Short mmCIF file of C-alpha atoms in Angstrom, two decimals:
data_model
loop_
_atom_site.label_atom_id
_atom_site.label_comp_id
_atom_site.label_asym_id
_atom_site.label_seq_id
_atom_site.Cartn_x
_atom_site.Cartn_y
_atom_site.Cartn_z
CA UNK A 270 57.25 -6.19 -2.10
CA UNK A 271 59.46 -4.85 -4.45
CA UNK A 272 59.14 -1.43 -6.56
CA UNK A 273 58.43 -3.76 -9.84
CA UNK A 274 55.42 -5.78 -8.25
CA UNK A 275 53.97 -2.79 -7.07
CA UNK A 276 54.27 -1.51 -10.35
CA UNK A 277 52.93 -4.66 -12.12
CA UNK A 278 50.05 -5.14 -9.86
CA UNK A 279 48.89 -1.53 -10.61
CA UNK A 280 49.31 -1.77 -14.10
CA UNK A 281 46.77 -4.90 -13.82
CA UNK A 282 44.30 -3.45 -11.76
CA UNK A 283 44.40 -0.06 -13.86
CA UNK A 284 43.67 -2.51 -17.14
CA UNK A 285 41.17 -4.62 -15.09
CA UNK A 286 39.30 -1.15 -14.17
CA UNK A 287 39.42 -0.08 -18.30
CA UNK A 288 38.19 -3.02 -19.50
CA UNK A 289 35.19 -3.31 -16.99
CA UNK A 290 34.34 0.33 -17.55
CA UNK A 291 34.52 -0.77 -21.54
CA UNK A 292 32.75 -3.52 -20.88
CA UNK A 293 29.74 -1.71 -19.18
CA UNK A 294 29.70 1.13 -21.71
CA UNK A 295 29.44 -1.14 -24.41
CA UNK A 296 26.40 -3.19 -22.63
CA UNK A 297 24.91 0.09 -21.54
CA UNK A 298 24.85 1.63 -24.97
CA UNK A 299 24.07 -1.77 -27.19
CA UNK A 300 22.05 -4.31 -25.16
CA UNK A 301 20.53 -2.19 -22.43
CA UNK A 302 16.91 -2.19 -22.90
CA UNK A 303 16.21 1.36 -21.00
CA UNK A 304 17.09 3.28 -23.67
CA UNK A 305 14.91 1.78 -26.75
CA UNK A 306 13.37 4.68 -28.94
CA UNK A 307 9.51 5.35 -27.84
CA UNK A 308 7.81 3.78 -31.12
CA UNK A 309 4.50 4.66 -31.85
CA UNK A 310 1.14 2.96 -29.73
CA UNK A 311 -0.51 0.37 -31.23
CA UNK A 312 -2.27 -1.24 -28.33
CA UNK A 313 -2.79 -2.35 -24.55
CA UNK A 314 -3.87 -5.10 -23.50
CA UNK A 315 -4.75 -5.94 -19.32
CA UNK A 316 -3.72 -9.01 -17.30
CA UNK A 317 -6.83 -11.25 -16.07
CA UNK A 318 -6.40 -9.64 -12.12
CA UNK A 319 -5.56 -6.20 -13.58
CA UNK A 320 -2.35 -5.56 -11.87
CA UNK A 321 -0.49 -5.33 -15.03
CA UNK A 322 -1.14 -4.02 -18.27
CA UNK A 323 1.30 -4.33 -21.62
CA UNK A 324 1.80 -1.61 -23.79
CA UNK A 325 2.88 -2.65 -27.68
CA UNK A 326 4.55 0.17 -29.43
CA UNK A 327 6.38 0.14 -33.07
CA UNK A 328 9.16 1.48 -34.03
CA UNK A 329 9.95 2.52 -37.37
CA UNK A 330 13.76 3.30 -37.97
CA UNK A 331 13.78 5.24 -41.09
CA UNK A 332 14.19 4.23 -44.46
CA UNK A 333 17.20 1.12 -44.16
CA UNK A 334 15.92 0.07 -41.53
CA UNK A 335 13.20 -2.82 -40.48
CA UNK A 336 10.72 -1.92 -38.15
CA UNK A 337 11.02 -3.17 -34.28
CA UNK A 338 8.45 -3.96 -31.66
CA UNK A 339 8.93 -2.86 -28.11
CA UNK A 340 6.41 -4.13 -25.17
CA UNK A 341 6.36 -2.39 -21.94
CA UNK A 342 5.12 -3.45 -18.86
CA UNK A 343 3.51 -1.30 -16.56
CA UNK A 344 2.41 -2.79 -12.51
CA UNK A 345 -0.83 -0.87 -12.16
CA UNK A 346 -0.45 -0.62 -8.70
CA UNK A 347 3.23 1.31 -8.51
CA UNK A 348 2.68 2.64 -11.42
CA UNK A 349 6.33 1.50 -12.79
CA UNK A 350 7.53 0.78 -16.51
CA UNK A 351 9.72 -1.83 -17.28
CA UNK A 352 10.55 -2.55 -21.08
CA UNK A 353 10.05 -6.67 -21.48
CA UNK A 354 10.27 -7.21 -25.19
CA UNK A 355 11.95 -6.22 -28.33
CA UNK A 356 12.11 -7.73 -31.28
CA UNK A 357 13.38 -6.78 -34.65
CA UNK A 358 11.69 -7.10 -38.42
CA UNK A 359 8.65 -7.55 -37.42
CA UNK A 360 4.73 -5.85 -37.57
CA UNK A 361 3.10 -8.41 -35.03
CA UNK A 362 1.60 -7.00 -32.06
CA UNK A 363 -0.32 -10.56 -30.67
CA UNK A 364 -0.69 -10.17 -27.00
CA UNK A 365 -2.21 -13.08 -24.96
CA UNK A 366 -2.22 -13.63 -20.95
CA UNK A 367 -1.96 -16.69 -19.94
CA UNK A 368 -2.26 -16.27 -16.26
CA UNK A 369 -1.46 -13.70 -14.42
CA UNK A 370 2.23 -12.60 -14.54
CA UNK A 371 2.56 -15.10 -18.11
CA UNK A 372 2.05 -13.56 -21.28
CA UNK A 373 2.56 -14.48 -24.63
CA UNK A 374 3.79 -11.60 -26.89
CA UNK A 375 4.09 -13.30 -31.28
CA UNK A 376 4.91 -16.45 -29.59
CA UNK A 377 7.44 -15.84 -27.02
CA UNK A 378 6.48 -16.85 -23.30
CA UNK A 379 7.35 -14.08 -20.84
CA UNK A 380 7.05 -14.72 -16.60
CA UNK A 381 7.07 -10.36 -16.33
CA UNK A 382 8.48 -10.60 -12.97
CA UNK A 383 11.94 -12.13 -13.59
CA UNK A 384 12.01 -12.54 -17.30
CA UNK A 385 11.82 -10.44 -20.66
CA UNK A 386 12.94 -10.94 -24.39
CA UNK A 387 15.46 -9.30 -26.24
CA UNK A 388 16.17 -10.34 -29.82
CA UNK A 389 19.89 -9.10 -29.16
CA UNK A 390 20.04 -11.87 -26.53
CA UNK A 391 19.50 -15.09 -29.07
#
């Protein structure tokens, strides 16, 4: 292989390497849903078997900005939190479980062991 298609092939794997690194920044920082703001409690509300529970929290982002909902997850059991919805201009906090790992959060059907909603994600 010759000096130039060394070069070249570096070249494309250096740009390949700064664009994923870009690319995963950008995803980390503006669609990840670890790092939503806190939000203030508004309520809980328990799956029928009691392994889960759903905590509803809103957010209020200062003057020019609408407030957000965040819903977190939490298995009883390992005690883990997982954030499984956020959604944007909006108050409503209605919670219903429809069986045990399906809830309904303002309309939106949510399995909370593979699934979650993100308004971002439309």
């Amino acid at each position: 292989m010759s000096v130039k298609k060394k070069v070249l092939w570096s070249l494309l794997i250096l740009i390949l390497v700064f664009v994923g690194i870009i690319g995963y920044l950008y995803y980390f920082l503006f669609y990840s849903m670890s790092r939503l703001p806190e939000g203030d409690f508004i309520k809980q509300v328990d799956s029928p078997d009691k392994r889960h529970t759903i905590k509803m929290y809103i957010v209020y982002g200062g003057a020019t900005v609408a407030p957000a909902v965040r819903g977190e997850l939490i298995t009883n059991k390992k005690e883990t939190k997982k954030n499984i919805y956020w959604d944007y201009r909006t108050l409503d906090t209605n919670v219903k479980w429809l069986d045990n790992d399906t809830v309904s959060i303002n309309g939106h059907e949510i399995d909370v062991e593979k699934e979650l909603y993100d308004y971002r994600r439309k």
